[in-house]
Short mmCIF file of the C-alpha atoms (twelve columns), coordinates in Angstrom:
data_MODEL
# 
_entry.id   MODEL 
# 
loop_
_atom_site.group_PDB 
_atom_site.id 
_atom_site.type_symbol 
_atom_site.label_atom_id 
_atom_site.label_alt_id 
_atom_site.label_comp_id 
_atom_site.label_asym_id 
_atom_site.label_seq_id 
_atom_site.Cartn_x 
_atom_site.Cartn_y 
_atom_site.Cartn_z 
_atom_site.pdbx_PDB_model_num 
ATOM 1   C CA . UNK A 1   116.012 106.847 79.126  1 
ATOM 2   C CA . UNK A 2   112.409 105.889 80.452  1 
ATOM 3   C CA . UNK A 3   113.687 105.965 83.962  1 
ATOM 4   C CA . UNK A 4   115.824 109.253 83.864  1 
ATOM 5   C CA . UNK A 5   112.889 110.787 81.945  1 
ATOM 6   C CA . UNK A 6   110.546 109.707 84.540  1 
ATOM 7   C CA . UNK A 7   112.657 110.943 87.623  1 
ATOM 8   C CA . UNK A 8   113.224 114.314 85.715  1 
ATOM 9   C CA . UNK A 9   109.472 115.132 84.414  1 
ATOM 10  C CA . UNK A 10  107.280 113.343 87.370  1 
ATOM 11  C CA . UNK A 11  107.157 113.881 90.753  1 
ATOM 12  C CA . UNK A 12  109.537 111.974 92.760  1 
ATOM 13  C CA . UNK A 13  107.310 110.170 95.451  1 
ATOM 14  C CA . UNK A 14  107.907 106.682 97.042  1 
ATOM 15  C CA . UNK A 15  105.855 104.779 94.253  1 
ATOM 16  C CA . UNK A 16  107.712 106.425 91.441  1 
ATOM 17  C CA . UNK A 17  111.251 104.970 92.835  1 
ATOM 18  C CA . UNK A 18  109.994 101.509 93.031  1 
ATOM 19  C CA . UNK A 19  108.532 101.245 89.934  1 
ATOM 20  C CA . UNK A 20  112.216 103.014 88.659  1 
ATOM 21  C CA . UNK A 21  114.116 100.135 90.571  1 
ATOM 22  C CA . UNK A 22  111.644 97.496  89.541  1 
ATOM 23  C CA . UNK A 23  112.559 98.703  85.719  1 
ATOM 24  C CA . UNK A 24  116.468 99.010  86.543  1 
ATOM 25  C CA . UNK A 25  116.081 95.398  88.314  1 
ATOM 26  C CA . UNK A 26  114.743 94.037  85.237  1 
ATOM 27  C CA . UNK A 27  116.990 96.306  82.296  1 
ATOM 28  C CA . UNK A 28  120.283 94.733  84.419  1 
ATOM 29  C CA . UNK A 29  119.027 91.327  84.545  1 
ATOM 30  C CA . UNK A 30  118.498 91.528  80.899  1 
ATOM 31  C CA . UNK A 31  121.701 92.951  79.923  1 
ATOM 32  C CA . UNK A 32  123.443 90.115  81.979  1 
ATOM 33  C CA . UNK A 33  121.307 87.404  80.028  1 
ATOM 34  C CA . UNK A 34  122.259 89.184  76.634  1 
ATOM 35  C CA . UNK A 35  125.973 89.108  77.941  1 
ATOM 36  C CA . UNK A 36  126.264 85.979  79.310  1 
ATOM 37  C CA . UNK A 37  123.138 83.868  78.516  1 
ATOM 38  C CA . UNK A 38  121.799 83.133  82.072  1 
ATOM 39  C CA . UNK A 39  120.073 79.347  82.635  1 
ATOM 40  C CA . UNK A 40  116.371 80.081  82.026  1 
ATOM 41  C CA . UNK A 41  115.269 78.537  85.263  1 
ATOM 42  C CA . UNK A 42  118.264 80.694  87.104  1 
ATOM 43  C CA . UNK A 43  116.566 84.075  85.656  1 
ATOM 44  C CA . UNK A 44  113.277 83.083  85.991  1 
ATOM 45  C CA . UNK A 45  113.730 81.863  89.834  1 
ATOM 46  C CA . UNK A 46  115.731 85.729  90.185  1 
ATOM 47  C CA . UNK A 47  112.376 87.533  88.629  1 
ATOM 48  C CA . UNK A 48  109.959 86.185  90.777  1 
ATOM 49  C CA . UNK A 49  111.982 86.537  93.955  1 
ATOM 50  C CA . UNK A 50  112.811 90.352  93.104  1 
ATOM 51  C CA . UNK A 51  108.989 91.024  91.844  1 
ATOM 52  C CA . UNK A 52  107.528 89.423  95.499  1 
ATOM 53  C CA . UNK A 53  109.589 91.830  97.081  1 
ATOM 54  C CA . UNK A 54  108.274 94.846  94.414  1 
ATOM 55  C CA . UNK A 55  104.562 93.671  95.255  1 
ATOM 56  C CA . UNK A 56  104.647 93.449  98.517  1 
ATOM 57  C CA . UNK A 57  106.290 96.770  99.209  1 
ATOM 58  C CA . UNK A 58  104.142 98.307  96.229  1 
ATOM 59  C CA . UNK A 59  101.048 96.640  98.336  1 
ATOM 60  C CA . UNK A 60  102.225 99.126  101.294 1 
ATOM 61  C CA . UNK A 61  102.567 102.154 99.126  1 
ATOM 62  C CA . UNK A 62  98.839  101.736 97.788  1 
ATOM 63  C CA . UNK A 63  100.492 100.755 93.985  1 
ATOM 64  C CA . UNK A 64  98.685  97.711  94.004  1 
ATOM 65  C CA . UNK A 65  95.875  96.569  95.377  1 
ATOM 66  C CA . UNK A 66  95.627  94.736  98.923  1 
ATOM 67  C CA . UNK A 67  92.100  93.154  98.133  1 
ATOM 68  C CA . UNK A 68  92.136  91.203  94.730  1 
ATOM 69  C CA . UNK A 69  87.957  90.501  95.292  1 
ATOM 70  C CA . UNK A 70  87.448  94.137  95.556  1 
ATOM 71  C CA . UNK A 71  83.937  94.934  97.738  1 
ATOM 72  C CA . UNK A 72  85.665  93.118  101.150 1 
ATOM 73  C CA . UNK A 73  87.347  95.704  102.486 1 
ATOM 74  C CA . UNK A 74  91.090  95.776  103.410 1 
ATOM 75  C CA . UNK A 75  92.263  92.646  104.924 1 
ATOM 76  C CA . UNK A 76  95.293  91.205  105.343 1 
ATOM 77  C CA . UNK A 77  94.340  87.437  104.265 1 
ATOM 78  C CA . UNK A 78  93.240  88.671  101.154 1 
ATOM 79  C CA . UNK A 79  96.045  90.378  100.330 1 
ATOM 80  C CA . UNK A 80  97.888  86.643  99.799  1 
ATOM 81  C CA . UNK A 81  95.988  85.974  96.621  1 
ATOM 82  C CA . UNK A 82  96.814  89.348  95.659  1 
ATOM 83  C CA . UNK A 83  100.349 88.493  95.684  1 
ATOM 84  C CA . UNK A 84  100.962 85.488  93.698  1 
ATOM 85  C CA . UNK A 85  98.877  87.081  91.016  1 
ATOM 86  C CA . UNK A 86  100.836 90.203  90.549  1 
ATOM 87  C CA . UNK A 87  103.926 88.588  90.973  1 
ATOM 88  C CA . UNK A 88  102.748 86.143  87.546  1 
ATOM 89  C CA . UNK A 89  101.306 89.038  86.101  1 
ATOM 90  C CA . UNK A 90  104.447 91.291  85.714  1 
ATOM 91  C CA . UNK A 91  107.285 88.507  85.311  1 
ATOM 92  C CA . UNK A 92  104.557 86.634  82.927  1 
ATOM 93  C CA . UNK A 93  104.193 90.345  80.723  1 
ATOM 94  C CA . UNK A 94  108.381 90.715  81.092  1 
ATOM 95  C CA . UNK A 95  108.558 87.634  79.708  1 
ATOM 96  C CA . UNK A 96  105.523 87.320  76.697  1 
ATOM 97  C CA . UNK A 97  107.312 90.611  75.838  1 
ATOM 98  C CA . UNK A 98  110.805 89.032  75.365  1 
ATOM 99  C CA . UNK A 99  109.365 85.655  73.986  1 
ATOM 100 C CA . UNK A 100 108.000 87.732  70.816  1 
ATOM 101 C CA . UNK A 101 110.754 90.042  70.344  1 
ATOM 102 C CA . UNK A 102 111.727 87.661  67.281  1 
ATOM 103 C CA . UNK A 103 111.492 90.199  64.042  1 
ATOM 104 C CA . UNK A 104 112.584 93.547  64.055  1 
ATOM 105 C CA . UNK A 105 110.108 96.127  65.201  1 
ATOM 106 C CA . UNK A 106 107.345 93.394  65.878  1 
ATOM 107 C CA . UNK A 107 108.132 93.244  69.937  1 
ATOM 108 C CA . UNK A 108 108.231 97.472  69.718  1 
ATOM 109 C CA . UNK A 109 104.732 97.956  67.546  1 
ATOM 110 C CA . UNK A 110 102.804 95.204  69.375  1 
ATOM 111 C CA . UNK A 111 104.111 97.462  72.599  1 
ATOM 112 C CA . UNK A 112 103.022 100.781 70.895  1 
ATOM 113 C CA . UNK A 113 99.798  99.238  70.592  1 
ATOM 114 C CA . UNK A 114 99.180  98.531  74.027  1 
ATOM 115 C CA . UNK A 115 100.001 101.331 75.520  1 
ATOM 116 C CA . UNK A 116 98.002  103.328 72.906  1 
ATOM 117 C CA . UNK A 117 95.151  101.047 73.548  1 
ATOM 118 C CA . UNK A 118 95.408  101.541 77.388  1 
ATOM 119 C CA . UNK A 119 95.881  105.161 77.238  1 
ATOM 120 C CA . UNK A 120 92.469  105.370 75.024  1 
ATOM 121 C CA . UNK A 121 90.718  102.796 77.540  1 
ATOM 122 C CA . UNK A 122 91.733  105.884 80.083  1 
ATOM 123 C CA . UNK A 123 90.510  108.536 78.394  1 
ATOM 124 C CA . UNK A 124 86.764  107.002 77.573  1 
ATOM 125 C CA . UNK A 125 86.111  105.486 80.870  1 
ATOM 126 C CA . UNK A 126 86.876  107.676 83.974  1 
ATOM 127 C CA . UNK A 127 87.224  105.210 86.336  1 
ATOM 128 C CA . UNK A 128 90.640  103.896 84.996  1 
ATOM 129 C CA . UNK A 129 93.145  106.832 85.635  1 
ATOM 130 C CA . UNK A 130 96.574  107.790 83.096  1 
ATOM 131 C CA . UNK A 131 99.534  106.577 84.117  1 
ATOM 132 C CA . UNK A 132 102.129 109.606 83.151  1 
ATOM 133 C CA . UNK A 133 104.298 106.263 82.823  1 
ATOM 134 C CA . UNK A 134 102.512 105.236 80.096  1 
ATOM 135 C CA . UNK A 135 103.395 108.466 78.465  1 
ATOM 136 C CA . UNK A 136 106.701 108.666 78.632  1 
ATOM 137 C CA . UNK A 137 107.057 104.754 77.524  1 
ATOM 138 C CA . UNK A 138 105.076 105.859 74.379  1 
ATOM 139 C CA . UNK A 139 107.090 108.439 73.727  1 
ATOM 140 C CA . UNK A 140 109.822 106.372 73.974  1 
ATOM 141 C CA . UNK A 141 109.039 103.305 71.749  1 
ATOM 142 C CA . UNK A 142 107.851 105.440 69.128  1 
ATOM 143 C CA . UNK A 143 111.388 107.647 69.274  1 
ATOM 144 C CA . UNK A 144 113.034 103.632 68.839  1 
ATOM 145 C CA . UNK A 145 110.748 102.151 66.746  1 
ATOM 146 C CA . UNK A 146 112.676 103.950 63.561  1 
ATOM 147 C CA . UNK A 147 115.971 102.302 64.222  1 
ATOM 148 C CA . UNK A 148 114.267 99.039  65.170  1 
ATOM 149 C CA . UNK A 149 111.861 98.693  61.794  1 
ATOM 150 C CA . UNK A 150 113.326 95.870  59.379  1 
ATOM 151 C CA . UNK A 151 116.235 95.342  58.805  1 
ATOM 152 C CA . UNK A 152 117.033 96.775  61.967  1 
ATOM 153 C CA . UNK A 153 119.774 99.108  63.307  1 
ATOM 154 C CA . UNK A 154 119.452 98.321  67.118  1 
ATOM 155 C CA . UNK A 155 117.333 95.868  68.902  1 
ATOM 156 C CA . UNK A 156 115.929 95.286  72.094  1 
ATOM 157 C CA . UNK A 157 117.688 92.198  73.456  1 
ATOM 158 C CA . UNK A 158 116.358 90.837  76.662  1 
ATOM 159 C CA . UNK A 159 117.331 93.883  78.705  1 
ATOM 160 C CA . UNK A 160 114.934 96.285  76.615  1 
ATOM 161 C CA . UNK A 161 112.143 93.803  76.305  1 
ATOM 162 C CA . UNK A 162 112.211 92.468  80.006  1 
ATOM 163 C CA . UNK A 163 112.176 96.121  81.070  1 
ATOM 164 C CA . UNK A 164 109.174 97.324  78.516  1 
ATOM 165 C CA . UNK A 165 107.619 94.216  79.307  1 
ATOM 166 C CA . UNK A 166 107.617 94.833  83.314  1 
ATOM 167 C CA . UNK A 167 106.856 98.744  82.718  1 
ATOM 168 C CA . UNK A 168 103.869 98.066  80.761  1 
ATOM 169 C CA . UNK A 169 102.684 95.445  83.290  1 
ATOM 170 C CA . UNK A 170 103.428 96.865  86.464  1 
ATOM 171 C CA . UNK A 171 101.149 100.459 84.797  1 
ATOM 172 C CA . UNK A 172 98.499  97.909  83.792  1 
ATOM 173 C CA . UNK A 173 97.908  96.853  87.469  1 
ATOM 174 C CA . UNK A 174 98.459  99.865  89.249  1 
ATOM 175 C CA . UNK A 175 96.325  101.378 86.746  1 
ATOM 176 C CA . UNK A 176 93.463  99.391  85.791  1 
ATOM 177 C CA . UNK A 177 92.664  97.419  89.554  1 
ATOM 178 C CA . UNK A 178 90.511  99.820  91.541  1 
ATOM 179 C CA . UNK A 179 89.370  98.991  94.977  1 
ATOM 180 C CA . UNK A 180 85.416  98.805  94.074  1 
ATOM 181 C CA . UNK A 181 86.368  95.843  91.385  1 
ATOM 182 C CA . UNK A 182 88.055  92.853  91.357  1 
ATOM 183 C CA . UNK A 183 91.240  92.712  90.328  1 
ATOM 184 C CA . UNK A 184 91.024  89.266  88.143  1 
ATOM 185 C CA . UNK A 185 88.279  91.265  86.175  1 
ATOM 186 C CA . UNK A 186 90.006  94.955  86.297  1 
ATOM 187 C CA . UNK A 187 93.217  93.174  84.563  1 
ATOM 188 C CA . UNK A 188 90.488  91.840  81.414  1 
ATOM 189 C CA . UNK A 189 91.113  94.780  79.262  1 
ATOM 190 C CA . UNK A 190 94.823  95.591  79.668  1 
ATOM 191 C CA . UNK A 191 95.541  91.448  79.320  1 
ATOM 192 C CA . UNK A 192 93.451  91.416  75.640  1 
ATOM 193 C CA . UNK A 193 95.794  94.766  74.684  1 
ATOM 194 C CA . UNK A 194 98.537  92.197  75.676  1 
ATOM 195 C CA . UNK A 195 97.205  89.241  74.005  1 
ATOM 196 C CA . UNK A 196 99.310  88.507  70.989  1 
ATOM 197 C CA . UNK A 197 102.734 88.064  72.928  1 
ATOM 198 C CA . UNK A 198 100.324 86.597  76.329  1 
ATOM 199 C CA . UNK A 199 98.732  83.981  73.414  1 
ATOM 200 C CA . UNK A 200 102.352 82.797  71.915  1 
ATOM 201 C CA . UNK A 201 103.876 82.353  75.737  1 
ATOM 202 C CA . UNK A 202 100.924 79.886  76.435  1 
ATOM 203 C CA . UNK A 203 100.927 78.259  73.300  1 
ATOM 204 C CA . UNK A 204 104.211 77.777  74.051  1 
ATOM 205 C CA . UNK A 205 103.972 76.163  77.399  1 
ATOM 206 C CA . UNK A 206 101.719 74.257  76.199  1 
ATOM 207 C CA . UNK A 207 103.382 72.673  72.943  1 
ATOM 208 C CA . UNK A 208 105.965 71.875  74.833  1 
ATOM 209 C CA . UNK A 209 104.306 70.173  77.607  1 
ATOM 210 C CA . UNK A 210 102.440 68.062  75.218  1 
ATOM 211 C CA . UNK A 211 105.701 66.945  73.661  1 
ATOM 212 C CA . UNK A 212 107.047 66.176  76.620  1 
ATOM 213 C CA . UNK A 213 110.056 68.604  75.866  1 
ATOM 214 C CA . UNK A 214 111.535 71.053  78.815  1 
ATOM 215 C CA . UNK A 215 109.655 74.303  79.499  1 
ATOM 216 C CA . UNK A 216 112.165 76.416  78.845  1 
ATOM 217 C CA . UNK A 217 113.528 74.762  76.406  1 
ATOM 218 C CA . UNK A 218 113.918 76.573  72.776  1 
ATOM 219 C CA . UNK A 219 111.911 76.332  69.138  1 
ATOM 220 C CA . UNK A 220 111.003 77.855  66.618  1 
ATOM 221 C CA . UNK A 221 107.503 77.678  66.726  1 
ATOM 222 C CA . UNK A 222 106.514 80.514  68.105  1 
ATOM 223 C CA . UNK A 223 103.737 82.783  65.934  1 
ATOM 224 C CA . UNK A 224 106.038 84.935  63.906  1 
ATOM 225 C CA . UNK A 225 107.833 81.604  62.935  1 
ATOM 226 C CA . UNK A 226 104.217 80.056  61.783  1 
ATOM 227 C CA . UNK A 227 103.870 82.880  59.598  1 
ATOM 228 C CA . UNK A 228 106.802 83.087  57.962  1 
ATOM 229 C CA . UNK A 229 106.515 79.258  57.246  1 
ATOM 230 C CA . UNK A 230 103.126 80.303  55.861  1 
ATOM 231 C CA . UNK A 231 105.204 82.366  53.131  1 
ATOM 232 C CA . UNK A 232 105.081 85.824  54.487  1 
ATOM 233 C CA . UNK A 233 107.933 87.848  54.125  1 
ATOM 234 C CA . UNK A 234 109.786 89.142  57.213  1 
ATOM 235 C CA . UNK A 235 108.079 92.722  56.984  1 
ATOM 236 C CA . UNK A 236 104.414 90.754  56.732  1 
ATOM 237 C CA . UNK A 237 104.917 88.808  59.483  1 
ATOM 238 C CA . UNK A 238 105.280 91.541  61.698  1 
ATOM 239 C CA . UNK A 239 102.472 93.616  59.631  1 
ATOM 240 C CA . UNK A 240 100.130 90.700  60.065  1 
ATOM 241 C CA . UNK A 241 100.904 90.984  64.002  1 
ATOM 242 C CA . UNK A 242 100.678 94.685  64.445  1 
ATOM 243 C CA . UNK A 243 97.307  93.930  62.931  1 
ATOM 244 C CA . UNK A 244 96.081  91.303  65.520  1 
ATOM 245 C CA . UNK A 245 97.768  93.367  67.884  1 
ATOM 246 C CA . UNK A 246 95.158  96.502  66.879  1 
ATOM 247 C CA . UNK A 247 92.006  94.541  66.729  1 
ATOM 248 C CA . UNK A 248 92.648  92.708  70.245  1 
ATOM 249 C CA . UNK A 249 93.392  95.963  71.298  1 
ATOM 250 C CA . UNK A 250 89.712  97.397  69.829  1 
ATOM 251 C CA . UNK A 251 88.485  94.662  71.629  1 
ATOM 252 C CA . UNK A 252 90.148  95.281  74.975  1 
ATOM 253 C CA . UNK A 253 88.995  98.915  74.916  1 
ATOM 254 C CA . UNK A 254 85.289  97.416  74.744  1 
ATOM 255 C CA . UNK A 255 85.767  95.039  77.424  1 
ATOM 256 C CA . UNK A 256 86.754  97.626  79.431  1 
ATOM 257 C CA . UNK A 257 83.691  100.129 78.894  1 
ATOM 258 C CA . UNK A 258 81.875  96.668  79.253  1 
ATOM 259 C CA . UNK A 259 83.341  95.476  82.874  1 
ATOM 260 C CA . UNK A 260 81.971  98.546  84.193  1 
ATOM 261 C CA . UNK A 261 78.627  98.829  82.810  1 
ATOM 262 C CA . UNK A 262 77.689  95.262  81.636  1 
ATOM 263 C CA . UNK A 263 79.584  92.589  83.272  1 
ATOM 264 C CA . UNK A 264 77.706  89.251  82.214  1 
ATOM 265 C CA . UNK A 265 77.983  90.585  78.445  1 
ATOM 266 C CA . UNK A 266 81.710  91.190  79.210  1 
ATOM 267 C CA . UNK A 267 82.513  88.007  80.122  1 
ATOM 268 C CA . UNK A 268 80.312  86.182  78.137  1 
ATOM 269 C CA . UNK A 269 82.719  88.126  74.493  1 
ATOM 270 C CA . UNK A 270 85.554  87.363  76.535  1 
ATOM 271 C CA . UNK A 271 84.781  83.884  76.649  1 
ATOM 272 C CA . UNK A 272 83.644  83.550  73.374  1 
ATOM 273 C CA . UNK A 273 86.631  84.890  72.047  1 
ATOM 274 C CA . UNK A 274 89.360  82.781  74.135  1 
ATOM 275 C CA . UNK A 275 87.262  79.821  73.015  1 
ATOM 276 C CA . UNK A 276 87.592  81.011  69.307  1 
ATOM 277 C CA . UNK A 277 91.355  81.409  69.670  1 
ATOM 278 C CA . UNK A 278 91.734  78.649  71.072  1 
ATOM 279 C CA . UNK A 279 89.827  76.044  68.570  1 
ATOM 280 C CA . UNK A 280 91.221  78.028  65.303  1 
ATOM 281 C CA . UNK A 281 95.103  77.170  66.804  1 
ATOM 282 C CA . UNK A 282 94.255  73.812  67.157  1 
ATOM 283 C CA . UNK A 283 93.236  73.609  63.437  1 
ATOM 284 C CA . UNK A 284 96.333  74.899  62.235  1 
ATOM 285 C CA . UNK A 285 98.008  72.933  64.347  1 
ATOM 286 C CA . UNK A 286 99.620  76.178  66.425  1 
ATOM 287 C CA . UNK A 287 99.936  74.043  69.590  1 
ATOM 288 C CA . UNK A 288 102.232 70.743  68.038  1 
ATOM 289 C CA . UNK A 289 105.874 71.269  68.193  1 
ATOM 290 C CA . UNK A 290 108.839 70.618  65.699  1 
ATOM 291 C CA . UNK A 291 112.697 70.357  66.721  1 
ATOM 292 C CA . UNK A 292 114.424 74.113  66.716  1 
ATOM 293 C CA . UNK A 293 115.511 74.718  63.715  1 
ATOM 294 C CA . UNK A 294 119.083 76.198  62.778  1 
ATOM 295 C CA . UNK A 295 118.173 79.917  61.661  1 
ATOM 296 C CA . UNK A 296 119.710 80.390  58.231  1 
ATOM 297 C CA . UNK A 297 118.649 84.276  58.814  1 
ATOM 298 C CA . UNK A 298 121.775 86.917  59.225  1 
ATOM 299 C CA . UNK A 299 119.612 89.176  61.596  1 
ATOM 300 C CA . UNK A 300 120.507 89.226  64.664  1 
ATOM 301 C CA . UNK A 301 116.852 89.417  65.719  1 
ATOM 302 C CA . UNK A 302 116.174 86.323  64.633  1 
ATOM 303 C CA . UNK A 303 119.583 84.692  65.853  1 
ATOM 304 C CA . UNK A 304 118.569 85.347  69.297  1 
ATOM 305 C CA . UNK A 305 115.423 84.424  69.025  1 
ATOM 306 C CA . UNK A 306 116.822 80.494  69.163  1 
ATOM 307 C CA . UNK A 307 117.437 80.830  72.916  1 
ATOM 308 C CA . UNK A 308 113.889 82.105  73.574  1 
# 
């Protein structure tokens, strides 16, 4: 629906169609995963071979920057760091995305949030322009959202959040990464809008590199797990999230009136912040792992959570 919507209301230019393809690339890939549960390192191998091709040709058609420094000038060396990090920037949003699609409606409102939050950082500052995109994804999670809220009707899957997840992303770059400004410090504001689902994908990395388990392999202790150990309900859980989700998102609109006016004071809240977030998880013990768990729950939400 986002990509027929977006062929039928915007105008059809060179950028547009990638950005379509990059979303059908991703919507297929999930909707093979749901149907036959693809090896994680097969899909992940798949993603970043089909996004270097995306960024470079999006490079060419002026979607994403060329310079990641910003202030050098065009050159083609530079545009080699560029790559890399857009490639882990999109498949590393696809993925956060699907990672915290565990409750119904939390994966959706955590989305609605961003994209609210960006759209606002785009209307205060002027140097960050609107992605109609970001419009008609909106529009589009919000028209969901009812059918998804708990206990949910229909749910994303992996095709719907790998293909939100690589929207949102792909808008956030193409957006927020202007040539005057580097692009490591333009991506600041939409990555804090992003945090929640960014936060739990680390976290998770890193719990299970400490334990010496598999990357990919599954648990259940992602942040929407902790809390419902903690004794929320199902509907709290994802409450609680939607919250964090809206004051990281408050935040991210300061940073990025900040970046542009007072950079030092930008980064110095940024890293006070990470370093907050980071020492609080550690209390509670966020970053240890525990073996998966079999899910007693009868969602199906929650079922498919257990192959991450």
């Amino acid at each position: 629906a986002v990509n027929a919507s977006a062929l039928l209301l915007l105008p059809v230019t060179p950028r547009l169609l990638l950005i379509v393809a990059g979303g059908a690339f991703f919507f297929v890939l999930g909707l093979l995963d749901d149907r036959y549960d693809l090896s994680p390192r097969l899909k992940l191998a798949v993603e970043l071979f089909a996004t270097t091709a995306l960024v470079l040709l999006g490079i060419k058609l002026g979607l994403f920057l060329e310079n990641p420094f910003g202030g050098f000038g065009s050159n083609s060396l530079w545009m080699w760091f560029s790559v890399p990090f857009s490639v882990l920037w999109i498949v590393g949003v696809a993925n956060a995305v699907n990672l915290i699609d565990g409750l119904d409606a939390l994966a959706v409102g955590v989305l609605i949030i961003a994209c609210s939050v960006l759209m606002a950082a785009a209307f205060l500052n002027p140097a960050i322009p609107l992605s109609p995109m970001l419009l008609i994804v909106t529009g589009a999670l919000l028209g969901y959202i009812r059918y998804n809220l708990y206990p949910s009707r229909i749910i994303l899957g992996d095709s719907g959040s790998l293909f939100a997840g690589y929207i949102i992303a792909t808008i956030s770059l193409s957006s927020f990464a202007v040539p005057d400004r580097s692009i490591f410090l333009s991506i600041i504001p939409p990555a804090m809008a992003l945090f929640v689902p960014l936060f739990d994908a680390f976290s998770a990395v890193v719990r299970r590199g400490r334990s010496g388990k598999r990357i990919f392999s599954a648990d259940q202790n992602h942040i929407h797990h902790y809390l419902l150990d903690q004794g929320q309900s199902h509907p709290q859980a994802v409450r609680t999230l939607w919250f964090m989700s809206l004051a990281f998102g408050g935040i991210s609109v300061l940073l990025s009136e900040l970046i542009y006016r007072q950079i030092f004071l930008a980064l110095a809240l940024l890293a006070l912040i990470l370093t907050w977030v980071v020492f609080y998880s550690i209390g509670i013990g966020f970053f240890s792992y525990s073996e998966p768990l079999e899910s007693s729950s009868s969602n199906p939400t929650e079922q498919a959570e257990g192959k991450d």
